[in-house]
Amino acid sequence: MKKVLALALALVLALGIFAACSKDGAKSYTIAVPNDTTNEARALLLLEDMGLIKLKEGAGITATILDIVENPHGIEFKEVEAAQIPNVLQDVDFAIINSNYAIAAQINPAEKALRQEGAASAYGNIVAVKEGNEETAKTKALVAALESQKVADYIKTTYTGSVVSTVENPGTGFDDTVDYASLAGQTITVAASPAPHAEILKIAKEILNEKNITLDIKEFTDYVQPNNVVDSGEVDANYFQHLPYLEDFNAQNGTKVVSVGAIHVEPLGIYGGKQTSLDVFA
């Protein structure tokens, strides 16, 4: 009996070792990636840029793990809801995390990211409103406040490169075409993720307060409800996503939410979990 148990244990150990190895016998590593369409594609494109995988020809912003045609390191992928990836970091070898969720989890991208994607303007985080509300006084006042020099300076000094302003010519915070007197006493509601969006909105709130306009910031921790509440008219605007994500969301859900301006970009980054260095892929 002891001999049988010993053989069984040896077999289990051997299978475990085999499962953790790539085809060429090297150790395999697990990487957690966002499971929503555009951010999963961003994660895979980052890994391709790092030379760790190769995607099929033409795979772009809608790429998934099914589009991987070369995986020489035998990487195992764990698809996780973007907001939850920081919570599983300790259980995987590496994880690719959106900067907003890294910041919210007290993970400083500038210090902890092992590699980041370039600050591509295509992924600029936008202010979005319900179609038809692009030219309202509330929308213009909100966008002007977020496109201000005060907000640009706050982003630069607070996030030190983890979040980068995409506003080319920051203004005073006010739109000359808006009748601010008519907005005095009114409230603008905005749905946003906690960090950095809600933090940045607090600066816009200070600007709008100068005109006696209240900015009501409603925090959400997911990527679905902020668009739903704008589409339903429950809130005036949202600030949490990039345009490719919004376009895919509209296509999938039949919503009519549109961008009215890009404010900043959050480079996606790869972070160490069980492993602390990318040298394991050398």
CSV table of C-alpha atoms in Angstrom, one decimal:
chain,number,residue,atom,x,y,z
A,1,MET,CA,0.0,0.0,0.0
A,2,LYS,CA,2.8,2.4,0.9
A,3,LYS,CA,4.5,1.7,-2.4
A,4,VAL,CA,1.2,2.4,-4.3
A,5,LEU,CA,0.7,5.7,-2.4
A,6,ALA,CA,4.3,6.7,-3.1
A,7,LEU,CA,3.8,6.0,-6.8
A,8,ALA,CA,0.6,8.0,-6.8
A,9,LEU,CA,2.2,10.9,-5.1
A,10,ALA,CA,5.1,10.9,-7.6
A,11,LEU,CA,2.6,10.8,-10.4
A,12,VAL,CA,0.7,13.8,-9.0
A,13,LEU,CA,3.9,15.8,-8.5
A,14,ALA,CA,5.0,14.9,-12.1
A,15,LEU,CA,1.7,16.1,-13.5
A,16,GLY,CA,1.9,19.3,-11.5
A,17,ILE,CA,5.3,20.0,-12.8
A,18,PHE,CA,4.2,19.2,-16.3
A,19,ALA,CA,1.2,21.5,-16.0
A,20,ALA,CA,3.4,24.4,-14.9
A,21,CYS,CA,5.7,24.0,-17.9
A,22,SER,CA,5.5,25.3,-21.4
A,23,LYS,CA,5.9,23.0,-24.4
A,24,ASP,CA,9.7,23.3,-24.4
A,25,GLY,CA,9.9,22.3,-20.8
A,26,ALA,CA,10.4,25.8,-19.4
A,27,LYS,CA,8.3,27.0,-16.5
A,28,SER,CA,4.9,28.5,-17.4
A,29,TYR,CA,3.6,31.7,-15.8
A,30,THR,CA,0.0,32.9,-15.3
A,31,ILE,CA,-0.9,36.5,-16.3
A,32,ALA,CA,-4.3,38.0,-15.3
A,33,VAL,CA,-5.8,40.3,-18.0
A,34,PRO,CA,-9.0,42.4,-18.1
A,35,ASN,CA,-11.9,40.5,-19.5
A,36,ASP,CA,-13.7,43.4,-21.2
A,37,THR,CA,-13.1,43.6,-25.0
A,38,THR,CA,-11.0,46.7,-25.5
A,39,ASN,CA,-8.9,46.4,-22.3
A,40,GLU,CA,-8.1,42.8,-22.9
A,41,ALA,CA,-6.9,43.7,-26.4
A,42,ARG,CA,-4.8,46.5,-24.9
A,43,ALA,CA,-3.2,44.0,-22.5
A,44,LEU,CA,-2.5,41.5,-25.3
A,45,LEU,CA,-1.0,44.3,-27.5
A,46,LEU,CA,1.3,45.3,-24.6
A,47,LEU,CA,2.4,41.7,-24.2
A,48,GLU,CA,3.0,41.5,-28.0
A,49,ASP,CA,5.0,44.7,-27.8
A,50,MET,CA,7.1,43.1,-25.1
A,51,GLY,CA,7.8,40.1,-27.4
A,52,LEU,CA,6.0,37.6,-25.1
A,53,ILE,CA,3.2,36.6,-27.6
A,54,LYS,CA,2.2,37.2,-31.2
A,55,LEU,CA,-1.4,38.0,-32.3
A,56,LYS,CA,-2.9,37.0,-35.6
A,57,GLU,CA,-2.6,39.5,-38.4
A,58,GLY,CA,-5.2,42.3,-38.1
A,59,ALA,CA,-6.0,41.6,-34.4
A,60,GLY,CA,-6.4,45.0,-32.9
A,61,ILE,CA,-8.6,46.7,-30.3
A,62,THR,CA,-11.0,43.7,-30.2
A,63,ALA,CA,-8.3,41.0,-29.8
A,64,THR,CA,-8.8,38.2,-27.3
A,65,ILE,CA,-6.7,35.3,-26.1
A,66,LEU,CA,-8.2,33.3,-29.0
A,67,ASP,CA,-6.3,35.6,-31.4
A,68,ILE,CA,-2.9,34.5,-30.0
A,69,VAL,CA,-1.0,32.6,-32.7
A,70,GLU,CA,2.4,32.3,-30.9
A,71,ASN,CA,2.9,31.8,-27.2
A,72,PRO,CA,6.5,30.6,-26.8
A,73,HIS,CA,6.6,30.9,-23.1
A,74,GLY,CA,3.4,28.9,-22.6
A,75,ILE,CA,1.8,31.8,-20.7
A,76,GLU,CA,-1.5,30.9,-19.1
A,77,PHE,CA,-4.1,33.7,-19.1
A,78,LYS,CA,-6.6,34.4,-16.4
A,79,GLU,CA,-9.4,36.7,-17.6
A,80,VAL,CA,-10.7,38.8,-14.7
A,81,GLU,CA,-13.1,41.8,-14.4
A,82,ALA,CA,-10.8,44.8,-14.6
A,83,ALA,CA,-11.8,46.2,-11.2
A,84,GLN,CA,-11.0,42.9,-9.5
A,85,ILE,CA,-7.5,42.3,-10.9
A,86,PRO,CA,-5.7,44.0,-8.0
A,87,ASN,CA,-7.5,41.6,-5.7
A,88,VAL,CA,-6.1,38.5,-7.5
A,89,LEU,CA,-2.6,39.9,-8.0
A,90,GLN,CA,-1.2,37.7,-5.2
A,91,ASP,CA,-2.6,34.6,-6.8
A,92,VAL,CA,-1.0,35.0,-10.2
A,93,ASP,CA,2.5,35.5,-11.5
A,94,PHE,CA,1.8,38.8,-13.2
A,95,ALA,CA,-1.3,41.0,-13.8
A,96,ILE,CA,-2.1,43.7,-16.3
A,97,ILE,CA,-4.0,46.5,-14.5
A,98,ASN,CA,-5.6,49.7,-15.6
A,99,SER,CA,-3.9,52.6,-13.8
A,100,ASN,CA,-7.2,53.8,-12.2
A,101,TYR,CA,-7.7,50.5,-10.5
A,102,ALA,CA,-4.0,50.2,-9.5
A,103,ILE,CA,-4.2,53.7,-7.9
A,104,ALA,CA,-7.5,52.8,-6.1
A,105,ALA,CA,-5.7,49.7,-4.7
A,106,GLN,CA,-2.8,51.8,-3.4
A,107,ILE,CA,-0.5,50.4,-6.1
A,108,ASN,CA,1.6,53.3,-7.5
A,109,PRO,CA,2.0,52.7,-11.2
A,110,ALA,CA,5.1,54.9,-11.3
A,111,GLU,CA,6.8,52.7,-8.8
A,112,LYS,CA,5.3,49.3,-9.2
A,113,ALA,CA,4.6,48.8,-12.9
A,114,LEU,CA,7.2,46.6,-14.5
A,115,ARG,CA,6.3,47.9,-18.0
A,116,GLN,CA,3.6,50.2,-19.3
A,117,GLU,CA,2.1,50.8,-22.7
A,118,GLY,CA,2.8,54.1,-24.4
A,119,ALA,CA,0.4,57.0,-23.6
A,120,ALA,CA,-1.6,56.5,-26.8
A,121,SER,CA,-4.2,59.2,-27.3
A,122,ALA,CA,-6.6,56.6,-28.7
A,123,TYR,CA,-7.1,55.5,-25.1
A,124,GLY,CA,-7.7,59.0,-23.7
A,125,ASN,CA,-10.3,59.0,-20.9
A,126,ILE,CA,-13.3,60.9,-22.0
A,127,VAL,CA,-16.2,62.9,-20.7
A,128,ALA,CA,-19.4,61.4,-22.1
A,129,VAL,CA,-23.0,62.5,-22.2
A,130,LYS,CA,-26.3,61.2,-23.7
A,131,GLU,CA,-26.5,61.8,-27.4
A,132,GLY,CA,-28.2,65.1,-27.9
A,133,ASN,CA,-26.7,66.8,-24.8
A,134,GLU,CA,-23.3,67.6,-26.4
A,135,GLU,CA,-24.0,71.4,-26.6
A,136,THR,CA,-25.9,72.0,-23.4
A,137,ALA,CA,-24.6,74.6,-21.0
A,138,LYS,CA,-24.0,72.0,-18.3
A,139,THR,CA,-21.9,69.9,-20.7
A,140,LYS,CA,-19.8,72.9,-21.9
A,141,ALA,CA,-19.3,74.1,-18.3
A,142,LEU,CA,-18.1,70.7,-17.2
A,143,VAL,CA,-15.8,70.1,-20.1
A,144,ALA,CA,-14.3,73.6,-19.7
A,145,ALA,CA,-13.5,73.0,-16.1
A,146,LEU,CA,-11.9,69.6,-16.8
A,147,GLU,CA,-9.9,71.1,-19.7
A,148,SER,CA,-8.4,73.8,-17.4
A,149,GLN,CA,-4.8,74.5,-16.6
A,150,LYS,CA,-5.7,73.9,-13.0
A,151,VAL,CA,-6.7,70.3,-13.7
A,152,ALA,CA,-3.8,69.7,-16.0
A,153,ASP,CA,-1.4,70.9,-13.3
A,154,TYR,CA,-3.1,68.7,-10.7
A,155,ILE,CA,-2.8,65.6,-12.9
A,156,LYS,CA,0.9,66.3,-13.5
A,157,THR,CA,1.9,66.9,-9.9
A,158,THR,CA,-0.4,64.3,-8.3
A,159,TYR,CA,0.2,61.3,-10.6
A,160,THR,CA,3.7,61.9,-11.8
A,161,GLY,CA,3.3,60.1,-15.1
A,162,SER,CA,0.8,57.4,-14.0
A,163,VAL,CA,-1.9,59.6,-15.4
A,164,VAL,CA,-1.1,62.0,-18.3
A,165,SER,CA,-3.2,65.0,-19.4
A,166,THR,CA,-4.2,64.9,-23.1
A,167,VAL,CA,-5.5,68.5,-23.2
A,168,GLU,CA,-3.2,70.3,-25.6
A,169,ASN,CA,-4.1,73.9,-24.7
A,170,PRO,CA,-5.6,74.0,-21.2
A,171,GLY,CA,-7.8,77.0,-20.6
A,172,THR,CA,-9.1,79.1,-17.7
A,173,GLY,CA,-11.8,76.6,-16.7
A,174,PHE,CA,-14.6,78.6,-18.2
A,175,ASP,CA,-16.3,78.6,-21.6
A,176,ASP,CA,-17.0,82.1,-23.1
A,177,THR,CA,-20.2,80.8,-24.8
A,178,VAL,CA,-21.8,79.6,-21.6
A,179,ASP,CA,-24.2,81.8,-19.6
A,180,TYR,CA,-22.9,80.9,-16.2
A,181,ALA,CA,-25.5,83.2,-14.5
A,182,SER,CA,-28.3,81.0,-15.8
A,183,LEU,CA,-26.5,77.9,-14.3
A,184,ALA,CA,-26.0,79.4,-10.9
A,185,GLY,CA,-27.7,77.3,-8.2
A,186,GLN,CA,-27.9,74.3,-10.5
A,187,THR,CA,-26.2,70.9,-10.1
A,188,ILE,CA,-24.3,68.9,-12.7
A,189,THR,CA,-24.1,65.2,-11.9
A,190,VAL,CA,-21.2,63.0,-13.1
A,191,ALA,CA,-20.6,59.3,-12.7
A,192,ALA,CA,-17.0,58.4,-12.2
A,193,SER,CA,-14.6,55.7,-11.0
A,194,PRO,CA,-13.0,56.6,-7.6
A,195,ALA,CA,-9.5,57.1,-8.8
A,196,PRO,CA,-8.3,59.1,-10.6
A,197,HIS,CA,-11.5,60.3,-12.1
A,198,ALA,CA,-13.4,61.3,-9.0
A,199,GLU,CA,-10.2,62.9,-7.6
A,200,ILE,CA,-9.7,64.9,-10.8
A,201,LEU,CA,-13.4,65.9,-10.7
A,202,LYS,CA,-12.9,67.5,-7.3
A,203,ILE,CA,-10.7,70.1,-8.9
A,204,ALA,CA,-13.3,70.8,-11.6
A,205,LYS,CA,-15.8,71.1,-8.7
A,206,GLU,CA,-13.7,73.9,-7.2
A,207,ILE,CA,-13.8,75.7,-10.5
A,208,LEU,CA,-17.6,75.4,-10.9
A,209,ASN,CA,-18.1,76.5,-7.4
A,210,GLU,CA,-16.7,79.8,-8.4
A,211,LYS,CA,-19.9,80.2,-10.5
A,212,ASN,CA,-22.2,78.8,-7.8
A,213,ILE,CA,-22.6,75.6,-9.7
A,214,THR,CA,-22.6,72.3,-7.8
A,215,LEU,CA,-20.8,69.3,-9.2
A,216,ASP,CA,-22.3,66.1,-7.7
A,217,ILE,CA,-19.7,63.3,-8.2
A,218,LYS,CA,-21.3,59.8,-8.1
A,219,GLU,CA,-18.7,57.1,-7.7
A,220,PHE,CA,-19.0,53.7,-9.3
A,221,THR,CA,-16.6,50.7,-9.2
A,222,ASP,CA,-17.7,49.0,-12.4
A,223,TYR,CA,-17.6,49.8,-16.1
A,224,VAL,CA,-21.3,49.2,-16.8
A,225,GLN,CA,-23.5,51.3,-14.6
A,226,PRO,CA,-21.8,54.7,-15.4
A,227,ASN,CA,-22.9,54.4,-19.1
A,228,ASN,CA,-26.3,53.1,-18.2
A,229,VAL,CA,-27.2,56.0,-15.9
A,230,VAL,CA,-26.1,58.5,-18.5
A,231,ASP,CA,-28.1,56.8,-21.2
A,232,SER,CA,-31.2,56.7,-18.9
A,233,GLY,CA,-30.8,60.4,-18.1
A,234,GLU,CA,-30.3,59.7,-14.4
A,235,VAL,CA,-27.0,61.6,-14.5
A,236,ASP,CA,-25.7,64.3,-16.8
A,237,ALA,CA,-22.3,62.9,-17.7
A,238,ASN,CA,-19.7,60.3,-16.9
A,239,TYR,CA,-15.9,60.3,-16.8
A,240,PHE,CA,-14.2,56.9,-16.5
A,241,GLN,CA,-13.6,55.3,-19.9
A,242,HIS,CA,-11.8,55.6,-23.3
A,243,LEU,CA,-13.5,56.0,-26.6
A,244,PRO,CA,-12.9,52.5,-28.0
A,245,TYR,CA,-14.5,51.0,-24.9
A,246,LEU,CA,-17.5,53.4,-25.2
A,247,GLU,CA,-18.0,52.5,-28.9
A,248,ASP,CA,-18.0,48.8,-28.1
A,249,PHE,CA,-20.3,49.3,-25.1
A,250,ASN,CA,-22.8,51.2,-27.3
A,251,ALA,CA,-22.7,48.5,-30.0
A,252,GLN,CA,-23.2,45.7,-27.4
A,253,ASN,CA,-25.9,47.4,-25.4
A,254,GLY,CA,-27.8,49.7,-27.8
A,255,THR,CA,-27.0,52.8,-25.6
A,256,LYS,CA,-26.5,56.2,-27.1
A,257,VAL,CA,-23.7,57.8,-25.1
A,258,VAL,CA,-21.2,60.1,-26.9
A,259,SER,CA,-17.8,61.6,-26.1
A,260,VAL,CA,-17.5,65.4,-25.7
A,261,GLY,CA,-13.8,65.5,-24.9
A,262,ALA,CA,-10.7,63.6,-23.8
A,263,ILE,CA,-9.0,64.7,-20.6
A,264,HIS,CA,-6.2,62.2,-19.7
A,265,VAL,CA,-4.7,58.9,-20.5
A,266,GLU,CA,-3.9,56.0,-18.1
A,267,PRO,CA,-1.1,53.8,-19.5
A,268,LEU,CA,-2.0,50.1,-18.9
A,269,GLY,CA,0.8,48.3,-16.9
A,270,ILE,CA,2.0,44.9,-16.0
A,271,TYR,CA,2.6,44.2,-12.3
A,272,GLY,CA,4.4,41.5,-10.5
A,273,GLY,CA,2.4,39.1,-8.3
A,274,LYS,CA,4.2,35.9,-7.3
A,275,GLN,CA,7.0,37.0,-9.6
A,276,THR,CA,8.8,40.3,-9.1
A,277,SER,CA,10.7,40.6,-12.3
A,278,LEU,CA,10.1,40.1,-16.0
A,279,ASP,CA,13.6,38.5,-16.2
A,280,VAL,CA,11.8,35.1,-15.9
A,281,PHE,CA,11.0,35.5,-19.6
A,282,ALA,CA,14.6,36.1,-20.6
